[in-house]
XYZ file of C-alpha atoms in Angstrom:
582
model
C -16.928 -37.944 -43.995
C -13.914 -38.534 -46.072
C -10.948 -38.530 -43.623
C -8.799 -41.954 -43.724
C -6.705 -43.619 -46.080
C -5.210 -46.799 -46.865
C -1.703 -46.386 -46.737
C 0.057 -48.122 -49.477
C 3.437 -48.106 -51.457
C 5.127 -49.750 -54.749
C 8.753 -51.254 -53.729
C 10.853 -53.805 -55.708
C 11.522 -57.129 -54.247
C 15.087 -55.961 -54.446
C 14.816 -53.115 -52.417
C 12.698 -55.026 -49.542
C 15.729 -57.659 -49.633
C 18.378 -55.184 -49.319
C 16.861 -53.609 -46.516
C 16.572 -56.901 -44.367
C 20.134 -57.854 -44.957
C 20.998 -54.041 -43.634
C 18.764 -54.866 -40.563
C 20.213 -58.305 -40.135
C 23.978 -56.744 -40.361
C 22.848 -53.997 -37.832
C 21.662 -56.818 -35.709
C 24.815 -58.696 -35.425
C 26.415 -55.566 -34.635
C 24.896 -54.814 -32.182
C 25.370 -55.990 -28.284
C 22.608 -57.695 -26.515
C 19.760 -55.655 -25.082
C 16.269 -53.927 -26.280
C 17.918 -52.299 -29.035
C 18.990 -55.405 -30.634
C 15.759 -56.736 -30.330
C 13.723 -54.009 -31.740
C 15.991 -54.389 -35.078
C 14.928 -57.865 -35.069
C 11.256 -56.593 -34.918
C 12.006 -54.246 -37.951
C 13.391 -56.953 -39.651
C 10.549 -59.428 -39.097
C 8.124 -56.619 -40.236
C 10.065 -55.896 -43.294
C 9.837 -59.782 -43.992
C 5.952 -59.864 -43.284
C 5.582 -56.627 -45.750
C 7.741 -58.561 -48.492
C 5.528 -61.565 -47.902
C 2.221 -59.906 -47.791
C 3.229 -58.059 -51.026
C 4.083 -61.219 -52.977
C 0.688 -62.854 -51.862
C -0.785 -60.177 -53.090
C 0.708 -60.006 -56.393
C -0.136 -63.971 -56.762
C -3.764 -62.972 -55.248
C -4.184 -60.605 -58.359
C -2.742 -62.779 -60.833
C -5.068 -65.724 -59.979
C -8.143 -63.652 -60.316
C -8.336 -62.546 -56.244
C -8.201 -66.218 -55.379
C -5.746 -67.078 -52.712
C -3.294 -70.085 -53.244
C -0.047 -71.515 -52.292
C 2.864 -70.558 -54.679
C 6.633 -71.267 -54.454
C 7.678 -67.564 -54.084
C 4.752 -67.235 -51.232
C 6.072 -70.164 -49.277
C 9.908 -68.750 -50.207
C 9.039 -65.432 -48.654
C 6.850 -66.588 -45.959
C 9.546 -68.890 -44.759
C 11.604 -65.938 -44.710
C 9.362 -64.289 -42.350
C 9.353 -67.562 -40.094
C 13.292 -67.093 -40.001
C 12.939 -63.681 -38.876
C 10.106 -64.752 -36.081
C 12.202 -67.282 -34.884
C 15.170 -64.647 -34.034
C 12.409 -62.489 -32.655
C 11.010 -65.453 -30.583
C 14.465 -66.336 -29.478
C 15.372 -62.569 -28.511
C 12.316 -62.356 -26.195
C 12.484 -65.494 -24.478
C 15.998 -64.997 -23.365
C 15.042 -61.720 -22.307
C 17.224 -60.200 -24.929
C 20.384 -61.456 -23.135
C 21.379 -64.386 -25.175
C 24.162 -64.668 -28.136
C 22.316 -63.634 -31.983
C 22.378 -67.033 -33.608
C 21.625 -67.183 -37.264
C 22.458 -68.379 -40.473
C 25.667 -65.812 -41.946
C 23.188 -65.138 -44.538
C 19.641 -66.062 -43.954
C 18.136 -63.929 -46.783
C 19.876 -65.571 -49.805
C 17.951 -69.244 -49.862
C 14.671 -67.437 -49.993
C 15.583 -65.025 -52.096
C 16.188 -67.558 -54.899
C 12.734 -68.281 -55.384
C 11.388 -64.827 -55.319
C 10.347 -62.576 -58.580
C 12.068 -59.551 -59.199
C 9.125 -57.260 -59.586
C 7.720 -54.215 -57.890
C 5.058 -55.095 -54.727
C 2.188 -53.156 -53.414
C 3.001 -52.850 -49.782
C 0.436 -51.935 -47.140
C 1.439 -50.217 -44.067
C 0.504 -52.429 -40.972
C -1.692 -50.470 -38.866
C -1.187 -52.019 -35.568
C 2.767 -51.497 -35.629
C 2.456 -48.136 -36.870
C -0.254 -46.550 -34.882
C -1.599 -48.776 -32.004
C 0.821 -50.246 -29.871
C 0.309 -53.592 -31.573
C 3.500 -55.740 -30.644
C 4.010 -58.755 -32.602
C 5.541 -60.565 -29.424
C 2.238 -60.429 -27.499
C 0.953 -63.145 -30.022
C 3.906 -65.048 -29.591
C 3.526 -65.413 -25.970
C -0.505 -65.683 -26.589
C 0.675 -68.991 -28.640
C 3.419 -70.261 -26.346
C 0.337 -70.898 -23.707
C -1.585 -73.029 -25.752
C -0.707 -77.125 -25.885
C 1.753 -78.166 -28.346
C -0.715 -80.566 -31.181
C -0.704 -80.416 -35.058
C -1.436 -76.705 -35.854
C -2.373 -75.080 -38.933
C -1.964 -71.092 -38.753
C -3.814 -68.880 -40.843
C -2.904 -65.356 -41.218
C -4.963 -62.385 -42.535
C -3.045 -60.086 -44.541
C -1.763 -57.297 -44.334
C -0.425 -57.068 -40.431
C -1.542 -60.848 -40.026
C 1.436 -61.946 -42.407
C 4.132 -61.408 -39.786
C 1.759 -62.128 -36.939
C 1.168 -65.398 -38.431
C 4.835 -66.031 -38.310
C 5.267 -65.346 -34.570
C 2.427 -67.522 -33.825
C 3.860 -70.553 -36.309
C 6.915 -70.296 -34.305
C 5.343 -70.791 -31.035
C 2.887 -73.244 -32.203
C 5.453 -75.058 -34.423
C 3.518 -75.075 -37.832
C 6.352 -74.646 -39.935
C 4.519 -73.572 -43.090
C 1.976 -71.112 -41.940
C -0.184 -69.676 -44.942
C -2.000 -66.264 -45.458
C -5.496 -65.311 -47.220
C -7.359 -61.883 -47.778
C -10.653 -62.222 -47.631
C -12.788 -60.007 -49.983
C -16.158 -58.870 -50.727
C -18.265 -56.127 -48.690
C -16.507 -54.597 -45.595
C -18.917 -55.850 -43.286
C -19.346 -59.594 -44.890
C -15.824 -60.616 -46.213
C -15.370 -64.117 -47.644
C -12.243 -66.419 -48.625
C -11.455 -67.442 -51.610
C -8.995 -70.460 -51.660
C -7.942 -72.366 -54.497
C -6.388 -75.732 -54.311
C -5.952 -77.957 -51.521
C -8.427 -77.506 -48.270
C -7.278 -74.349 -46.759
C -7.380 -76.743 -43.677
C -5.494 -79.592 -42.510
C -6.775 -82.818 -41.527
C -7.028 -83.434 -37.660
C -5.134 -80.078 -36.752
C -6.402 -77.377 -34.642
C -6.761 -74.210 -36.790
C -5.197 -70.625 -35.500
C -6.781 -67.650 -37.320
C -4.326 -64.289 -36.713
C -5.176 -60.745 -37.342
C -5.137 -57.481 -35.383
C -8.717 -56.849 -35.598
C -11.722 -57.236 -34.899
C -12.714 -53.873 -36.518
C -16.534 -52.565 -36.525
C -17.822 -55.754 -38.146
C -14.988 -58.616 -37.285
C -16.123 -60.018 -40.439
C -12.489 -61.190 -41.841
C -12.064 -63.282 -39.169
C -15.716 -65.008 -39.105
C -15.073 -65.190 -43.009
C -12.226 -67.781 -42.219
C -14.046 -69.511 -39.455
C -16.983 -69.822 -42.299
C -14.138 -71.344 -44.916
C -12.873 -73.798 -42.204
C -16.239 -75.208 -40.793
C -17.460 -75.556 -44.590
C -14.346 -77.899 -44.932
C -15.685 -79.820 -42.157
C -13.457 -78.705 -39.187
C -15.074 -78.746 -36.020
C -15.856 -75.460 -34.093
C -13.470 -76.911 -30.885
C -10.619 -76.957 -33.259
C -10.775 -73.335 -34.182
C -8.677 -70.650 -32.440
C -8.852 -66.733 -32.874
C -5.887 -64.184 -31.984
C -7.008 -61.001 -32.418
C -5.723 -57.569 -31.573
C -8.117 -57.347 -28.865
C -10.389 -59.144 -26.425
C -13.797 -57.066 -26.879
C -15.126 -58.872 -29.915
C -16.564 -57.404 -33.407
C -17.950 -53.667 -33.719
C -21.123 -52.101 -34.224
C -21.664 -53.374 -37.560
C -21.442 -57.085 -37.091
C -24.099 -58.995 -38.414
C -25.798 -61.542 -36.195
C -24.348 -64.723 -38.018
C -20.549 -62.797 -37.632
C -21.227 -62.791 -33.907
C -22.331 -66.284 -33.797
C -19.124 -67.538 -35.353
C -16.995 -65.217 -33.152
C -18.785 -66.967 -30.375
C -18.166 -70.150 -31.399
C -14.542 -69.738 -31.055
C -12.195 -69.284 -28.134
C -9.934 -65.855 -28.308
C -6.378 -66.198 -27.362
C -4.194 -62.953 -26.769
C -1.950 -60.859 -24.454
C -2.407 -57.137 -24.366
C 0.222 -54.447 -24.737
C -0.435 -53.609 -20.935
C 0.555 -57.193 -19.690
C 3.148 -57.614 -22.008
C 5.189 -54.425 -21.609
C 3.631 -52.503 -18.859
C 2.907 -55.853 -16.188
C 5.562 -58.240 -17.470
C 7.051 -60.409 -14.642
C 10.733 -60.310 -16.332
C 11.730 -56.536 -15.628
C 13.692 -56.820 -18.529
C 10.464 -56.818 -20.991
C 9.157 -53.937 -19.215
C 8.782 -50.103 -21.215
C 9.895 -48.743 -17.715
C 12.882 -50.663 -17.522
C 13.822 -49.588 -21.340
C 13.356 -45.932 -20.678
C 15.241 -45.953 -17.532
C 18.342 -47.194 -19.760
C 17.999 -44.136 -21.645
C 17.156 -41.294 -18.842
C 18.416 -43.010 -15.947
C 16.201 -44.421 -12.824
C 12.689 -42.910 -12.575
C 11.096 -41.449 -9.207
C 8.024 -42.776 -10.000
C 6.216 -45.430 -12.065
C 5.389 -44.068 -15.673
C 2.107 -42.069 -15.886
C 0.144 -42.638 -18.654
C -1.288 -39.562 -20.625
C -3.428 -41.229 -23.532
C -6.538 -40.246 -24.361
C -6.112 -36.135 -23.468
C -4.318 -37.156 -20.229
C -1.309 -34.969 -21.454
C -3.493 -31.705 -20.767
C -3.955 -31.860 -17.538
C -0.144 -32.240 -16.948
C 0.766 -28.935 -19.235
C 0.200 -25.525 -17.809
C -2.951 -24.323 -19.664
C -3.506 -27.383 -21.625
C -6.609 -28.342 -20.433
C -9.076 -27.197 -22.723
C -7.680 -28.383 -25.681
C -9.945 -30.803 -27.268
C -9.068 -34.707 -28.078
C -9.753 -37.634 -29.797
C -8.789 -40.442 -27.180
C -9.126 -43.628 -29.063
C -6.632 -41.881 -32.361
C -3.990 -40.839 -29.485
C -0.840 -43.077 -29.519
C 0.365 -44.240 -26.281
C 2.288 -41.827 -24.375
C 3.838 -41.639 -20.756
C 5.266 -39.375 -18.684
C 8.600 -40.272 -16.936
C 10.081 -38.359 -13.810
C 13.838 -38.788 -13.815
C 16.238 -36.640 -11.798
C 17.087 -34.113 -14.827
C 13.675 -33.659 -15.057
C 10.171 -35.336 -16.792
C 10.181 -37.052 -19.906
C 7.733 -37.644 -22.466
C 7.448 -41.661 -23.811
C 5.323 -41.520 -26.795
C 4.717 -44.425 -29.243
C 5.852 -43.832 -32.631
C 5.648 -47.041 -34.338
C 7.288 -50.181 -35.003
C 9.362 -51.378 -38.330
C 11.500 -48.966 -40.881
C 9.241 -46.209 -41.169
C 9.182 -45.404 -37.504
C 12.826 -45.040 -37.296
C 12.425 -42.496 -40.266
C 10.020 -40.576 -37.920
C 12.767 -40.508 -35.622
C 15.092 -39.437 -37.422
C 12.478 -36.440 -38.213
C 12.441 -35.982 -34.714
C 16.191 -35.902 -33.983
C 16.769 -33.463 -37.032
C 13.661 -31.193 -35.686
C 15.170 -31.031 -32.069
C 18.526 -30.473 -33.052
C 17.623 -27.607 -35.057
C 15.937 -26.221 -31.887
C 12.503 -26.590 -33.432
C 11.230 -29.662 -31.117
C 11.716 -30.910 -27.935
C 15.186 -32.561 -27.012
C 14.969 -36.245 -28.084
C 16.845 -38.710 -25.251
C 16.280 -41.932 -27.502
C 14.046 -44.583 -29.194
C 13.198 -48.138 -26.909
C 11.064 -50.585 -29.324
C 8.455 -48.149 -30.716
C 8.409 -45.619 -27.811
C 10.506 -42.211 -28.436
C 11.898 -40.603 -25.500
C 11.601 -36.854 -25.633
C 11.939 -33.856 -22.901
C 8.982 -32.653 -21.373
C 8.310 -29.120 -21.191
C 5.504 -29.065 -18.890
C 5.648 -25.726 -17.533
C 5.521 -24.171 -21.314
C 2.084 -23.004 -22.114
C 0.508 -23.905 -24.921
C -0.624 -21.056 -27.604
C -4.205 -20.462 -26.802
C -6.559 -17.550 -28.455
C -6.057 -15.191 -25.161
C -2.332 -15.480 -26.056
C -2.583 -15.086 -29.832
C -3.865 -11.671 -29.133
C -0.323 -10.601 -28.119
C 1.036 -9.041 -31.658
C 4.539 -9.108 -30.218
C 3.573 -13.293 -29.735
C 2.181 -12.982 -33.273
C 5.006 -11.693 -34.797
C 7.375 -13.803 -33.417
C 5.128 -16.962 -34.668
C 4.955 -15.680 -37.942
C 8.559 -15.557 -38.120
C 9.379 -18.934 -36.360
C 6.599 -20.592 -38.820
C 8.377 -19.401 -41.826
C 11.899 -20.966 -40.786
C 9.874 -24.176 -39.431
C 8.235 -24.674 -42.671
C 11.128 -23.989 -44.800
C 13.432 -26.263 -42.557
C 11.181 -29.720 -43.322
C 10.857 -28.147 -46.880
C 14.959 -28.441 -47.057
C 15.234 -31.462 -44.870
C 12.704 -33.826 -45.466
C 11.634 -34.628 -49.126
C 9.268 -37.125 -49.723
C 8.204 -39.072 -52.753
C 5.740 -38.088 -55.393
C 3.597 -41.052 -54.671
C 3.637 -40.600 -50.641
C 0.571 -38.367 -50.340
C -2.995 -37.879 -51.861
C -3.197 -35.815 -54.928
C -4.938 -33.024 -55.771
C -7.934 -34.699 -57.254
C -8.253 -36.870 -54.053
C -7.911 -33.870 -52.019
C -11.075 -32.570 -53.853
C -13.095 -35.449 -54.014
C -12.419 -35.426 -50.237
C -13.439 -31.841 -49.526
C -16.768 -32.096 -52.014
C -18.187 -34.840 -49.973
C -17.418 -33.466 -46.710
C -18.900 -30.225 -47.752
C -21.969 -32.224 -49.158
C -22.638 -33.872 -45.788
C -21.681 -31.174 -43.215
C -22.803 -28.212 -45.131
C -25.562 -29.435 -47.570
C -25.445 -30.958 -51.344
C -25.462 -27.194 -52.574
C -22.058 -26.640 -51.201
C -21.043 -29.302 -53.877
C -21.216 -27.261 -56.980
C -18.423 -24.836 -55.262
C -16.105 -27.754 -55.789
C -16.233 -27.956 -59.801
C -13.252 -25.162 -60.334
C -11.188 -26.825 -57.398
C -11.482 -29.841 -59.404
C -10.339 -28.051 -62.786
C -7.774 -26.427 -60.476
C -6.601 -30.101 -59.151
C -5.946 -31.066 -62.768
C -4.091 -27.955 -63.844
C -1.729 -27.503 -60.622
C -0.870 -31.409 -59.968
C 2.527 -31.313 -61.347
C 3.883 -27.914 -59.167
C 3.371 -29.785 -56.017
C 6.752 -30.319 -54.492
C 6.266 -33.318 -51.807
C 7.816 -33.089 -48.109
C 7.179 -34.563 -44.943
C 4.832 -31.952 -43.837
C 3.917 -31.324 -40.598
C 0.102 -31.670 -41.018
C -0.354 -31.128 -37.447
C -0.690 -27.280 -36.855
C -2.954 -26.964 -34.027
C -2.454 -24.022 -31.917
C -2.106 -26.563 -28.896
C 0.416 -28.369 -30.408
C 2.697 -25.595 -29.886
C 4.604 -24.403 -26.853
C 5.915 -20.845 -26.400
C 7.751 -18.919 -23.355
C 9.471 -15.629 -23.629
C 12.806 -17.514 -24.612
C 11.390 -19.494 -26.764
C 8.717 -21.494 -29.189
C 8.638 -25.355 -29.753
C 6.511 -27.209 -31.963
C 5.231 -30.689 -30.304
C 3.732 -34.002 -31.923
C 5.549 -33.010 -35.305
C 7.111 -36.174 -36.874
C 4.057 -38.524 -37.540
C 1.380 -37.068 -38.777
C 2.587 -36.907 -42.767
C 2.443 -41.084 -42.511
C -0.947 -41.266 -40.115
C -4.105 -42.873 -40.937
C -5.473 -40.254 -42.636
C -5.560 -39.850 -46.680
C -3.555 -36.750 -46.521
C 0.220 -37.778 -46.417
C 2.801 -36.001 -47.453
C 2.183 -32.541 -49.432
C 3.461 -29.604 -50.795
C 4.676 -26.969 -47.951
C 1.447 -24.840 -48.843
C -0.223 -27.455 -47.003
C 1.313 -26.391 -43.750
C 0.566 -22.834 -44.826
C -2.783 -23.260 -45.538
C -2.752 -25.322 -41.698
C -1.085 -22.340 -39.834
C -3.207 -19.729 -41.432
C -6.596 -21.661 -40.452
C -5.058 -22.508 -37.013
C -3.723 -19.033 -35.706
C -6.511 -16.988 -38.161
C -4.052 -15.574 -39.872
C -4.796 -12.082 -41.499
C -3.954 -11.501 -45.117
C -1.331 -9.557 -44.133
C 0.323 -12.063 -41.606
C -0.007 -14.860 -44.342
C 1.841 -12.232 -46.898
C 4.724 -12.180 -44.095
C 4.404 -15.663 -43.933
C 5.182 -16.111 -47.318
C 7.864 -13.750 -47.698
C 9.809 -15.086 -44.678
C 9.755 -18.784 -46.732
C 10.698 -16.905 -49.827
C 13.791 -15.725 -47.956
C 14.443 -19.141 -46.614
C 14.480 -20.398 -50.044
C 10.844 -22.014 -50.170
C 8.741 -20.380 -52.533
C 4.817 -20.996 -52.156
C 2.736 -21.012 -55.037
C 0.107 -18.806 -54.611
C -2.512 -20.655 -56.823
C -1.371 -23.894 -54.882
C -2.256 -22.495 -51.481
C -5.548 -21.062 -52.679
C -6.307 -25.138 -53.680
C -5.243 -26.399 -50.265
C -6.955 -23.608 -47.895
C -10.335 -25.121 -48.355
C -9.080 -28.750 -48.630
C -7.200 -28.396 -45.281
C -10.604 -26.693 -43.647
C -12.718 -29.895 -45.552
C -10.349 -32.264 -43.816
C -10.362 -30.943 -40.687
C -14.343 -30.516 -40.523
C -14.850 -34.216 -41.561
C -12.096 -35.247 -38.827
C -13.763 -33.253 -35.998
C -17.138 -34.468 -37.187
C -16.155 -37.894 -36.533
C -14.249 -37.750 -33.730
C -17.526 -35.569 -32.155
C -19.424 -39.102 -33.025
C -17.051 -40.766 -31.273
C -16.570 -39.169 -28.144
C -18.551 -40.933 -25.432
C -17.974 -37.795 -22.701
C -20.227 -35.089 -22.865
C -17.213 -32.315 -22.523
C -15.142 -33.712 -24.801
C -17.821 -34.292 -27.511
C -18.657 -30.246 -26.921
C -14.933 -29.666 -27.355
C -14.654 -31.732 -30.597
C -18.070 -30.362 -31.652
C -16.901 -26.585 -31.303
C -14.159 -27.777 -33.308
C -15.852 -29.110 -36.258
C -18.082 -25.799 -36.256
C -15.142 -23.354 -36.322
C -14.145 -25.084 -39.618
C -17.187 -25.440 -40.689
C -17.832 -21.639 -40.700
C -14.308 -21.099 -42.018
C -15.275 -23.181 -44.824
C -18.336 -21.484 -45.663
C -17.054 -17.980 -45.477
C -14.308 -19.572 -47.871
C -16.598 -20.938 -50.397
C -18.334 -17.834 -50.605
C -15.528 -15.770 -51.663
C -14.566 -18.431 -54.552
């Protein structure tokens, strides 16, 4: 099934440097505290992306080989400077003065080329509550000795900088293992990757399904004569490689000690209260009556009136907690680290101020704090049978989709092309409905070529499912509305017609209701292209079909698997009907 995508954006080096300067200026102007620390981590991530993009550009220019160069070393020096600021801020519990050069960017920028680079989204920072401070704390526990730190791009660039600061390596390097996803190898040119008499730290967010990327670096070091006891792994978790790991890869992982600090240990169970998430939340909403209650992995359903039957894909959910305070409960949800997360927070505030989403109290180092409406029931099949509620909903959907279209424009390159959506639809239909269904997409392929220039990209909701909407007699609120346009999947930002297709599918809108929705959007100044909507409708269904097929396969609990499989079948039936009408 085609569901996931590798988010890459093209940015000028000058823009990355300008954003870094802006972030550092903001940090200088802020008082000590977790807010200032969060901005410093944003700067670290920005510098890491810059170093990653330049290293990848050099990698391509050298025929897919890694090597040191003045520009890659200069960019890595800038990432190290940001890592040192983050490390000092963390160890001081955010209380010390901010000590930095007047302009740490310019000396490094002098050796950087004025080119455009391809920047890959660091997934751990964006989705999985992976904190660079975890790597710093883990490395602090190691013995000080000569170290060579090697980061695996993409996210391993900034993570390696944090490890290098802790271990005293002034010039860490990065590599991008290549080859089959389950058998990655390192292509390193020039001097050996290893350093004589040093211990070697390999740094990345993995392991994933195979663990072959980190294993590829271990293999390279051993081939250069480094003994196993001098090779150390700094992964994102301690579970080892996944089901696709070869026996050889597992053997390499077994030889190397792993070092890590979990997110729970870092910010939930920290010895210093200043490092605890609960302290950060209390600084925004006041003292909590009880400790934070985790509701990740579908746990939120039990805390919502009527929310217990919604399907959930536990491992894909972002970390989230309930925070009971004096003036009511709050939802504390991870929305990411870095510049992109602050953009998503801006979306949340704009939606809340317009009355479309729950009120937002603040942002604390990756976690957004918003009002929890546990007494409002999510929309359900039973409630959607109420004609008056459906009429309210259709009118509200028109205002909501139009508001997003006006308020959140997106770059042309920020989402899947129509051709990519068509390829996804063909693939998912072939796997789920049989290869005969693939022929139905021939016409959509022609439409993709013809309609592509009509797409007006915005930061679409991409999560129009009924259980994401809360309704009372007084209000309708959209939850989980800020980050699915920038998710781990391939869809990304689309035309507003994508959300119209989503609403039609999720609420079972009749043709007359879709017509009223389009009329309402037109009155709001948002015209929906009929041909584009006709293209999006099967593409939306095929994407959701693939998503819930994979979710059902991943589910470990039978009742959860049953809920997810029911959703998959609902999309399959709708897609069969839609393709039959083509």
